[in-house]
CSV table of C-alpha atoms in Angstrom, one decimal:
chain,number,residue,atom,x,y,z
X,1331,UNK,CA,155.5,117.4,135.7
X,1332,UNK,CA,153.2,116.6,133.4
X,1333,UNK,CA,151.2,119.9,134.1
X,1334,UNK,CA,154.5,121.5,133.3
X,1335,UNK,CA,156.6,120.0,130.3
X,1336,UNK,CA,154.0,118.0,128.6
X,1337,UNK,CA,153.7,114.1,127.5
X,1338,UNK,CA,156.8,113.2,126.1
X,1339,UNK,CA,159.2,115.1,128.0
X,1340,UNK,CA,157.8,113.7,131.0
X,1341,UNK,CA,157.7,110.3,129.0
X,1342,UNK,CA,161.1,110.5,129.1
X,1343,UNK,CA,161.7,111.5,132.8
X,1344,UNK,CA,160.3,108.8,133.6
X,1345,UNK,CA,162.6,106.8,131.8
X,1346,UNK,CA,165.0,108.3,132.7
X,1347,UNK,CA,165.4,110.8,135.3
X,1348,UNK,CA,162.7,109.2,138.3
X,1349,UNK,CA,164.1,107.3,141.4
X,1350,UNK,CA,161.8,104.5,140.2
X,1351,UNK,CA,163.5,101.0,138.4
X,1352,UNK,CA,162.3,100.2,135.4
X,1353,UNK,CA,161.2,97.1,136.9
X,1354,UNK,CA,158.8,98.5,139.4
X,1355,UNK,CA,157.6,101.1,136.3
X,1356,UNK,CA,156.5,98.2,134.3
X,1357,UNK,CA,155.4,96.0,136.9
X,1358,UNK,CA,153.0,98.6,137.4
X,1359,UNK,CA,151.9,100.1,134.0
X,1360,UNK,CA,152.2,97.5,131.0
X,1361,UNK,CA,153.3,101.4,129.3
X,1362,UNK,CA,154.1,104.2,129.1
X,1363,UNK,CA,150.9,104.6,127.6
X,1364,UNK,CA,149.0,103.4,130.1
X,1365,UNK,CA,151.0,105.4,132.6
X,1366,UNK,CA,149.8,108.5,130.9
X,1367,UNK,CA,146.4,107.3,130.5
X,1368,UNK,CA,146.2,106.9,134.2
X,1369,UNK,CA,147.3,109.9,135.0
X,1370,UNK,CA,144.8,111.6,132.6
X,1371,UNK,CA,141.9,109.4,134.2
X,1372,UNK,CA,143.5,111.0,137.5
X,1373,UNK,CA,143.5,114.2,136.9
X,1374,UNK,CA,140.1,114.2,135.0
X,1375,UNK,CA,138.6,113.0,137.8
X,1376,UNK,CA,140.2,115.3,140.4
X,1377,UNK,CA,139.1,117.9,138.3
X,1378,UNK,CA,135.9,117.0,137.9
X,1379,UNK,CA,135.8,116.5,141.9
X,1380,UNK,CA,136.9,119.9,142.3
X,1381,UNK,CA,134.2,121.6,139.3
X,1382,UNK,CA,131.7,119.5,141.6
X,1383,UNK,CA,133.1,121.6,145.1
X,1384,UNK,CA,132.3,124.7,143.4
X,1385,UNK,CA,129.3,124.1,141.0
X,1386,UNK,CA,126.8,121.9,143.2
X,1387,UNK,CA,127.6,124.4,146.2
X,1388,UNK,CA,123.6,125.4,146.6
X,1389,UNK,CA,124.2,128.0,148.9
X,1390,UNK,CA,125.9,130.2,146.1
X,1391,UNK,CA,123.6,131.2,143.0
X,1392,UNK,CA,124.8,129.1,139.9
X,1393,UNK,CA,126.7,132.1,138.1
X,1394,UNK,CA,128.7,132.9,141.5
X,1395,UNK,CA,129.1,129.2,142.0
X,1396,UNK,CA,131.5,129.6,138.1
X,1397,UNK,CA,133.0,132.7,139.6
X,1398,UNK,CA,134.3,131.0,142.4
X,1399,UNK,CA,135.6,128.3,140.2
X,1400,UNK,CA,137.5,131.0,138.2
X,1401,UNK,CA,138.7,132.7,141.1
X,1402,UNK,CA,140.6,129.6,142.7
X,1403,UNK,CA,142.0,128.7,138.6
X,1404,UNK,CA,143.9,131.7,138.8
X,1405,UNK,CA,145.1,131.6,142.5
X,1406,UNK,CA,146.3,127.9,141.3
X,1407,UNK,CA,148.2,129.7,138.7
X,1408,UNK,CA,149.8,132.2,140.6
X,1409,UNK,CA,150.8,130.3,142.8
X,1410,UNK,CA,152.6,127.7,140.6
X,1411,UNK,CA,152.8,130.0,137.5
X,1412,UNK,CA,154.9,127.1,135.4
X,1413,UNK,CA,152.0,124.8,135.3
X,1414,UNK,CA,148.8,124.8,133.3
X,1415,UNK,CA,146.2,122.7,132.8
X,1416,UNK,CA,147.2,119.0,132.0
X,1417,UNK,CA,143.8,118.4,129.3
X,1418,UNK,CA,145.3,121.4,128.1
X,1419,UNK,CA,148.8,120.6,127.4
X,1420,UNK,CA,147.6,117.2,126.0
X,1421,UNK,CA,145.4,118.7,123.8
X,1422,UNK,CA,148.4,120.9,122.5
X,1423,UNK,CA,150.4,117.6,121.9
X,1424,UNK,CA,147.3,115.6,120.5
X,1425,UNK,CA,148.6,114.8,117.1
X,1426,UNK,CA,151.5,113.4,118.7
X,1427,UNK,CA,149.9,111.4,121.4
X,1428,UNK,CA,148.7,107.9,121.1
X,1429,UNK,CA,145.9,107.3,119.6
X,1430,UNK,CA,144.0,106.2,122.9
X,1431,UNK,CA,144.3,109.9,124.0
X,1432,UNK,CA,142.3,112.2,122.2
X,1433,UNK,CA,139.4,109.8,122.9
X,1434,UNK,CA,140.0,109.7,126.7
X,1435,UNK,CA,140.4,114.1,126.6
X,1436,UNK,CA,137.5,114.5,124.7
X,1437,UNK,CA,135.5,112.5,126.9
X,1438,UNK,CA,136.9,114.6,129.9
X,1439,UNK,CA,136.1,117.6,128.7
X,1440,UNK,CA,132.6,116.5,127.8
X,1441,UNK,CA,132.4,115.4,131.8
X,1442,UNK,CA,133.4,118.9,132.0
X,1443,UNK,CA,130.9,120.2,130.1
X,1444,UNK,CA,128.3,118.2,131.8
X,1445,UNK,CA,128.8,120.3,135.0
X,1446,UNK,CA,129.0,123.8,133.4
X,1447,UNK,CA,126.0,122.8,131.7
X,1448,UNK,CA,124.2,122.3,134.7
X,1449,UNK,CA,125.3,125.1,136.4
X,1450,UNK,CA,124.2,127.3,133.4
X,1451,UNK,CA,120.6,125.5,133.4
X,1452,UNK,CA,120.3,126.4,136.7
X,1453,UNK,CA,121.6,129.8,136.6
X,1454,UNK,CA,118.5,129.9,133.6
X,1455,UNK,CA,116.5,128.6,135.9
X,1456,UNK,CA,117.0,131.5,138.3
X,1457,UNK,CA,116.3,134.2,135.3
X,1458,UNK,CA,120.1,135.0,135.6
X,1459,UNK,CA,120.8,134.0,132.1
X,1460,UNK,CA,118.3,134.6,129.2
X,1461,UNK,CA,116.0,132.0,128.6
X,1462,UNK,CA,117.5,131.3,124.8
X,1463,UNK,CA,121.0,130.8,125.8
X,1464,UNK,CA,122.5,128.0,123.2
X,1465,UNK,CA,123.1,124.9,125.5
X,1466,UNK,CA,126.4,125.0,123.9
X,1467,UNK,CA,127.7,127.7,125.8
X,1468,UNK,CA,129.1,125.2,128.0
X,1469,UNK,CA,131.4,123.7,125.0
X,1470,UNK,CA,132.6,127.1,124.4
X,1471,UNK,CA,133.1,127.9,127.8
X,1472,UNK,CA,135.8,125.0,128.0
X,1473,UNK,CA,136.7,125.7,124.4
X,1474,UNK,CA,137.8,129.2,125.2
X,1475,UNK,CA,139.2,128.5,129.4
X,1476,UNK,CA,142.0,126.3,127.5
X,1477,UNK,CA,143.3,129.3,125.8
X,1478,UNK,CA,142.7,131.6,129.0
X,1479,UNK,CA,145.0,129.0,130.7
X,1480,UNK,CA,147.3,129.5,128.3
X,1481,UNK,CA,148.1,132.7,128.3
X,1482,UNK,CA,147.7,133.2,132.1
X,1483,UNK,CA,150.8,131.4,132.0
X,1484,UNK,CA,152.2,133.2,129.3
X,1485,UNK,CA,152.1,136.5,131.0
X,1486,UNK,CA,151.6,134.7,134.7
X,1487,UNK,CA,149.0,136.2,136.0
X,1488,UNK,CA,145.6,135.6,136.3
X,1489,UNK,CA,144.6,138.4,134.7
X,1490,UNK,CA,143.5,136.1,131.5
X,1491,UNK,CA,141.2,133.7,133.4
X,1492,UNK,CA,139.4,137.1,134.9
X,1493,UNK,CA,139.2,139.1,131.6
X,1494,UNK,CA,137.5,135.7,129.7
X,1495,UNK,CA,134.9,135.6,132.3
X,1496,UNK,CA,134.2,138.4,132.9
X,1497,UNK,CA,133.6,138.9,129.2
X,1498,UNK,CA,131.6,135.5,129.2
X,1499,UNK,CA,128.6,135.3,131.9
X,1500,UNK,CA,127.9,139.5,131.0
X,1501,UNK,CA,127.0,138.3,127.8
X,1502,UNK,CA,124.6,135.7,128.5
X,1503,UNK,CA,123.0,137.6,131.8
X,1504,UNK,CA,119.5,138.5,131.3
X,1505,UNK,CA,118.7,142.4,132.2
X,1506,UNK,CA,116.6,143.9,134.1
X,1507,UNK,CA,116.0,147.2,135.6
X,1508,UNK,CA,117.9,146.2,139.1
X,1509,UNK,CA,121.4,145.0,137.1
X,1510,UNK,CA,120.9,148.0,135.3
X,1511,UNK,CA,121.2,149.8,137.9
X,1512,UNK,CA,123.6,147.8,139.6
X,1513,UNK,CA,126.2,147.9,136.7
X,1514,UNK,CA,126.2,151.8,136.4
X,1515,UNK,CA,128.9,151.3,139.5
X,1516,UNK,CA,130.7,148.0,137.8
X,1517,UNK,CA,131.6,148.9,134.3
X,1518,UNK,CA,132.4,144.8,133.6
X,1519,UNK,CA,127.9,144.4,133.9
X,1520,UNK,CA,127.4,146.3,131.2
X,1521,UNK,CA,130.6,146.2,128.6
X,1522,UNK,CA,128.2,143.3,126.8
X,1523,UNK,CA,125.1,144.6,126.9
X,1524,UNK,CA,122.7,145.2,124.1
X,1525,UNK,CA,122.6,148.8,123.7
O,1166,UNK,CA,157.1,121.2,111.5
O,1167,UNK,CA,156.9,124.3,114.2
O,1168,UNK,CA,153.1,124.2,114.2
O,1169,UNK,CA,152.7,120.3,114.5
O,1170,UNK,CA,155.2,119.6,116.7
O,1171,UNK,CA,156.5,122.5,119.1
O,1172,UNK,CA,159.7,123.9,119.3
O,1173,UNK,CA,161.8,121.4,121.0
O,1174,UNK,CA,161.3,118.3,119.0
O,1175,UNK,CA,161.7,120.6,115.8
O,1176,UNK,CA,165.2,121.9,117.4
O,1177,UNK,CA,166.2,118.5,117.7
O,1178,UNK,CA,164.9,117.7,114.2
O,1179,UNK,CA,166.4,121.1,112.8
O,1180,UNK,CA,170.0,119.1,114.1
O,1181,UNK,CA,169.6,115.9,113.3
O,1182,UNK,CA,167.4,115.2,110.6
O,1183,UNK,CA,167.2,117.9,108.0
O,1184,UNK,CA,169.0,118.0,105.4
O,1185,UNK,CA,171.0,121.0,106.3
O,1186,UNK,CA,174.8,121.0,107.2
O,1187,UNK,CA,175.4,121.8,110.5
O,1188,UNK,CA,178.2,124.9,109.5
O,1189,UNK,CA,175.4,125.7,106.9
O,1190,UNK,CA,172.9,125.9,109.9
O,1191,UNK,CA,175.2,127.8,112.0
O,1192,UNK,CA,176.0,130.1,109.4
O,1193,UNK,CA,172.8,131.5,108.7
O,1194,UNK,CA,171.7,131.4,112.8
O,1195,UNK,CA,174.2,131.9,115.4
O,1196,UNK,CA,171.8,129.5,117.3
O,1197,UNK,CA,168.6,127.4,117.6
O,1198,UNK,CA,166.8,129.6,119.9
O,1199,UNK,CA,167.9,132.7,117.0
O,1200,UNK,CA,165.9,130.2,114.2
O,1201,UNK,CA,163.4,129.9,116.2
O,1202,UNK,CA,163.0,133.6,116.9
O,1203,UNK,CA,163.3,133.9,113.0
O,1204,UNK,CA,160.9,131.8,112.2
O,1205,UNK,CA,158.4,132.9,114.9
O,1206,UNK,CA,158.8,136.6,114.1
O,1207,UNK,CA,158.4,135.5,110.3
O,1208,UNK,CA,154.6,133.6,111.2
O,1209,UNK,CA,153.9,136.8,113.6
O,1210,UNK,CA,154.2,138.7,109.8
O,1211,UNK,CA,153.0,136.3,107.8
O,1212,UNK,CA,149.4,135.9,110.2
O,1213,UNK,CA,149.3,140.1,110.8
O,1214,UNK,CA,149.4,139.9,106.9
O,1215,UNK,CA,146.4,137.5,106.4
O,1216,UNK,CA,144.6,139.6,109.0
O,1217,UNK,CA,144.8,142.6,107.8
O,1218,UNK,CA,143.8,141.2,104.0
O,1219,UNK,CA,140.6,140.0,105.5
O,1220,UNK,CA,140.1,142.8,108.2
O,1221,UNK,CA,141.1,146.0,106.5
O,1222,UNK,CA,138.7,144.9,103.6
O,1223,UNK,CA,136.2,148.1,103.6
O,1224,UNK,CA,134.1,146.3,101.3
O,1225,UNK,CA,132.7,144.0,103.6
O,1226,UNK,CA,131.2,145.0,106.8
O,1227,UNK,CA,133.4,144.9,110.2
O,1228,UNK,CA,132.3,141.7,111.5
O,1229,UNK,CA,131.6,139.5,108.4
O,1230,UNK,CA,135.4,140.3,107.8
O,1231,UNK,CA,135.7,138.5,111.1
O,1232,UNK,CA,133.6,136.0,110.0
O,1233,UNK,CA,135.7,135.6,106.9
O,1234,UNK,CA,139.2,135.6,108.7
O,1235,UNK,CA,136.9,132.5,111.0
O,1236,UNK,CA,136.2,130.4,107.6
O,1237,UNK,CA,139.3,130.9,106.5
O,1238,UNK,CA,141.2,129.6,109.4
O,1239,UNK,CA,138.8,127.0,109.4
O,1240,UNK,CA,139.4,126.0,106.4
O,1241,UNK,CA,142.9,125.6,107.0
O,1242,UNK,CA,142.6,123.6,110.0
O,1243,UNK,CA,140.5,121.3,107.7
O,1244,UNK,CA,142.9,120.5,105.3
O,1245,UNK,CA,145.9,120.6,107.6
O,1246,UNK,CA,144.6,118.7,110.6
O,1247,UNK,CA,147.8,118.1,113.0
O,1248,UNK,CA,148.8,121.5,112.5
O,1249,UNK,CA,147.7,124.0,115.0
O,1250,UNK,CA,148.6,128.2,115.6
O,1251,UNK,CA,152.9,128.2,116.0
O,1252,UNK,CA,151.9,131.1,118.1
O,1253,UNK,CA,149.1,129.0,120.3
O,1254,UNK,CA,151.7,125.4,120.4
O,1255,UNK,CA,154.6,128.0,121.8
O,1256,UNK,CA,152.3,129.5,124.3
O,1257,UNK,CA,152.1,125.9,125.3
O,1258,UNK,CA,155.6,125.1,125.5
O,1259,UNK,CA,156.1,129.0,126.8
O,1260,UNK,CA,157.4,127.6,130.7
O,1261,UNK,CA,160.1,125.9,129.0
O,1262,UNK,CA,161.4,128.0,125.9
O,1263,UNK,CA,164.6,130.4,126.5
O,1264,UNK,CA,163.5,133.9,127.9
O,1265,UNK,CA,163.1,135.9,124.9
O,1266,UNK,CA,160.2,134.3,123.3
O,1267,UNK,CA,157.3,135.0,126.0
O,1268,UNK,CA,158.1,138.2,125.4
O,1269,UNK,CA,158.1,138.3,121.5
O,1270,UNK,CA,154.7,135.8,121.8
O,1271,UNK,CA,152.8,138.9,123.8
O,1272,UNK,CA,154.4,141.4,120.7
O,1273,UNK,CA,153.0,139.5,118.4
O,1274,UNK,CA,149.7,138.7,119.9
O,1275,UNK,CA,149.6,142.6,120.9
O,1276,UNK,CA,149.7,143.1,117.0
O,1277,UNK,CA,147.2,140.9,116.3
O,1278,UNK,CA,144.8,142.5,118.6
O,1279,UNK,CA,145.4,146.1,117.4
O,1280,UNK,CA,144.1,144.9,114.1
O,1281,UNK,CA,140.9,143.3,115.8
O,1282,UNK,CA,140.2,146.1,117.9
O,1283,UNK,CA,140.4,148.4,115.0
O,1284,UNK,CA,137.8,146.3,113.6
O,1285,UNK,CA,136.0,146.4,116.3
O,1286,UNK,CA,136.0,149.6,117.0
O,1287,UNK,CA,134.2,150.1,113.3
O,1288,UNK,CA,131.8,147.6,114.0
O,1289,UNK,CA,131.1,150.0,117.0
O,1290,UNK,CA,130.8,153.1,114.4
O,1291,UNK,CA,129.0,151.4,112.1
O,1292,UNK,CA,126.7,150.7,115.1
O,1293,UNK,CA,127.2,146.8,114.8
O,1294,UNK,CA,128.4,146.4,118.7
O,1295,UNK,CA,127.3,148.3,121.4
O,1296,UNK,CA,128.4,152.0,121.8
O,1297,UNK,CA,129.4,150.8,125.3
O,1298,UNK,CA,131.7,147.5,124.4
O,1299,UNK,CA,134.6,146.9,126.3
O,1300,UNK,CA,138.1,147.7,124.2
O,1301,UNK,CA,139.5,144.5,126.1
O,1302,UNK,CA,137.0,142.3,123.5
O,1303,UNK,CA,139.6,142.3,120.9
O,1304,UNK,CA,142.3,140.5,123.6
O,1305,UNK,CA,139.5,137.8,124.7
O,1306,UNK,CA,139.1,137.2,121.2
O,1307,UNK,CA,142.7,136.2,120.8
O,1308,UNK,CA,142.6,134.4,124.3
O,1309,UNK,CA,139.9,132.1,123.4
O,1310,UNK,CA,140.8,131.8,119.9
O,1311,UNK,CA,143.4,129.8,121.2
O,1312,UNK,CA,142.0,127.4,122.7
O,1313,UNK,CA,139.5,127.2,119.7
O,1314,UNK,CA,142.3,126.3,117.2
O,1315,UNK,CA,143.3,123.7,120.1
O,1316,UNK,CA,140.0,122.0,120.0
O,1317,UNK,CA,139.6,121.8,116.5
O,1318,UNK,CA,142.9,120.2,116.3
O,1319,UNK,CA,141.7,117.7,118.9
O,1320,UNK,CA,138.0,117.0,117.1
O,1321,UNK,CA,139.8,117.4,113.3
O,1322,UNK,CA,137.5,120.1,112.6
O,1323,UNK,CA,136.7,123.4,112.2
O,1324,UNK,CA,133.4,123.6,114.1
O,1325,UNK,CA,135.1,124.8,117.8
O,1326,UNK,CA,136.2,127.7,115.7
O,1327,UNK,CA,132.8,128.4,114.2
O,1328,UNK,CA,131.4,127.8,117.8
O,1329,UNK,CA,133.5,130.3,119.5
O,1330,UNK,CA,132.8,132.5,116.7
O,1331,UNK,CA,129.2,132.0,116.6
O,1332,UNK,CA,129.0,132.6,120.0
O,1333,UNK,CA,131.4,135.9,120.2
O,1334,UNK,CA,130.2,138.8,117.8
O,1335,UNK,CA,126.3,137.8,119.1
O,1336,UNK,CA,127.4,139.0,122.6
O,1337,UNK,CA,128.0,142.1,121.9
O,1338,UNK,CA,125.7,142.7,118.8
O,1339,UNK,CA,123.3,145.5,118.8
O,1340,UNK,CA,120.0,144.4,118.9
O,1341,UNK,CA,117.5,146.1,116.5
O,1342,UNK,CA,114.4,145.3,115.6
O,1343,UNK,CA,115.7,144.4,111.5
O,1344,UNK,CA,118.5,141.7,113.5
O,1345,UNK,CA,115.6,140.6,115.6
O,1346,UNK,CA,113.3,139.7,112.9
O,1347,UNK,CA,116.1,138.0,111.2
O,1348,UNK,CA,117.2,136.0,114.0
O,1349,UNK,CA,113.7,134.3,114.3
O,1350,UNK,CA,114.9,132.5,111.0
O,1351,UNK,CA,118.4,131.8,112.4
O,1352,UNK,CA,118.7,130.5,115.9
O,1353,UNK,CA,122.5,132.3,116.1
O,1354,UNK,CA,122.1,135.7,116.9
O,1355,UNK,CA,119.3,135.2,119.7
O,1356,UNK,CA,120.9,132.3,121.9
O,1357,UNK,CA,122.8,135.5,123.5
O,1358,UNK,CA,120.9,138.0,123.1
O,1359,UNK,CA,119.0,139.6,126.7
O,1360,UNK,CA,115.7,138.6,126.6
């Protein structure tokens, strides 16, 4: 629910709408606060778990390992096109949430970052990425996927999530004679490409 | 109020809290959802406006009028730092607004990415981006961009906007041996560059 309407809409569900007594609610979270908190830690970490299934997977090369990550994003949201990512709503609602929360999302989204991060340095590592990409292509990678969720549920579809990366590892892939010939079949290789 | 707070807690505020009449209200909209269309189609206007005074400005080079339109939202953000994009906090609430305003949201982000494609497509005549860019750069702008101006809304600053930005036009800049010598003073235009 939260995925789907947000903080204080749910806030209020829960209030309101839940098969839960209020009793129970507060015997278990002093707040609603720390309901939502909770539920953020949750989810943080759940998401991180699942960044960790696809990014530490050493049998894929590192860029692959981000494709694959991107590829079950959008089968997520096609599948349930009415929810989006719940960092992402919460970041939308910031300057209305308590002010515990935009401490907690930023320090999920640097947890975030940690993994892409090491992905990347990796997929440097293996030449796949030039060897002066900015370290804080993982920040922007997460800065631009919240907006790439958004409008995959605007228009539900993946379509979004595919056109961002596509348009981000092409930009940072190192070239070499093989790719070059490799993308003259793929137009997506080579749309970035220095000319 | 739209761009701090969403469209459903200003509806409710639009009814209980301005100072407007009711009949006066009802007069001038036959209904919430038709002020909020107003209003939304009036920003959609107001923001095509402001792009095309920074875009369409042929005295300035295609992407430093980018770069311009980036410093300027920036600035805004700055000084107004719980507001975000109305079009970025509908896309948000998009799942739950009445039916006609996903559509109206892809309209309007449709004519904003006319005006960056045009510009993008001179930054490709002027030989700025590759001959061989994809025309699809101009809708990942916009989808990141959203998630820029959510960031910077979350840190209270403009620098996700300046990272996304600093890390778009480089991606696609042609590199010549004048940009390369200048990028050995400025670590910007090589962190994507193909080595």
């Amino acid at each position: 629910m939260l995925t789907k309407t947000g903080y204080h809409r749910t806030m209020i569900a829960v209030i309101k709408n839940i098969a839960v007594p209020k009793g129970s609610f507060y015997h278990c979270f002093k707040s609603k606060e720390a309901f939502g908190l909770a539920v953020l830690a949750a989810y943080g970490d759940f998401f991180a778990h699942k960044l960790d299934k696809f990014l530490l997977d050493d049998a894929v090369p590192p860029l692959e390992r981000m494709a694959a990550f991107v590829r079950h994003a959008g089968q997520g949201m096609e599948r349930f096109v009415r929810r989006g990512c719940l960092v992402g709503n919460l970041l939308q609602e910031a300057p209305l949430l308590p002010e515990t929360f935009p401490q907690r999302l930023m320090a999920i989204l640097a947890a975030w970052e940690s993994r892409v991060a090491r992905c990347l340095r990796e997929a440097q590592a293996a030449g796949a990425i030039a060897s002066d990409a900015s370290p804080a292509l993982a920040q922007v990678f997460w800065i631009g996927w919240e907006g790439a969720v958004m409008r995959a549920r605007l228009v539900q579809s993946a379509a979004p999530l595919n056109q961002y990366w596509d348009f981000f590892p092409h930009s940072m892939t190192t070239k070499t004679p093989a790719q070059d010939g490799a993308s003259a079949d793929n137009p997506l290789p080579t749309r970035n490409t220095l000319s």
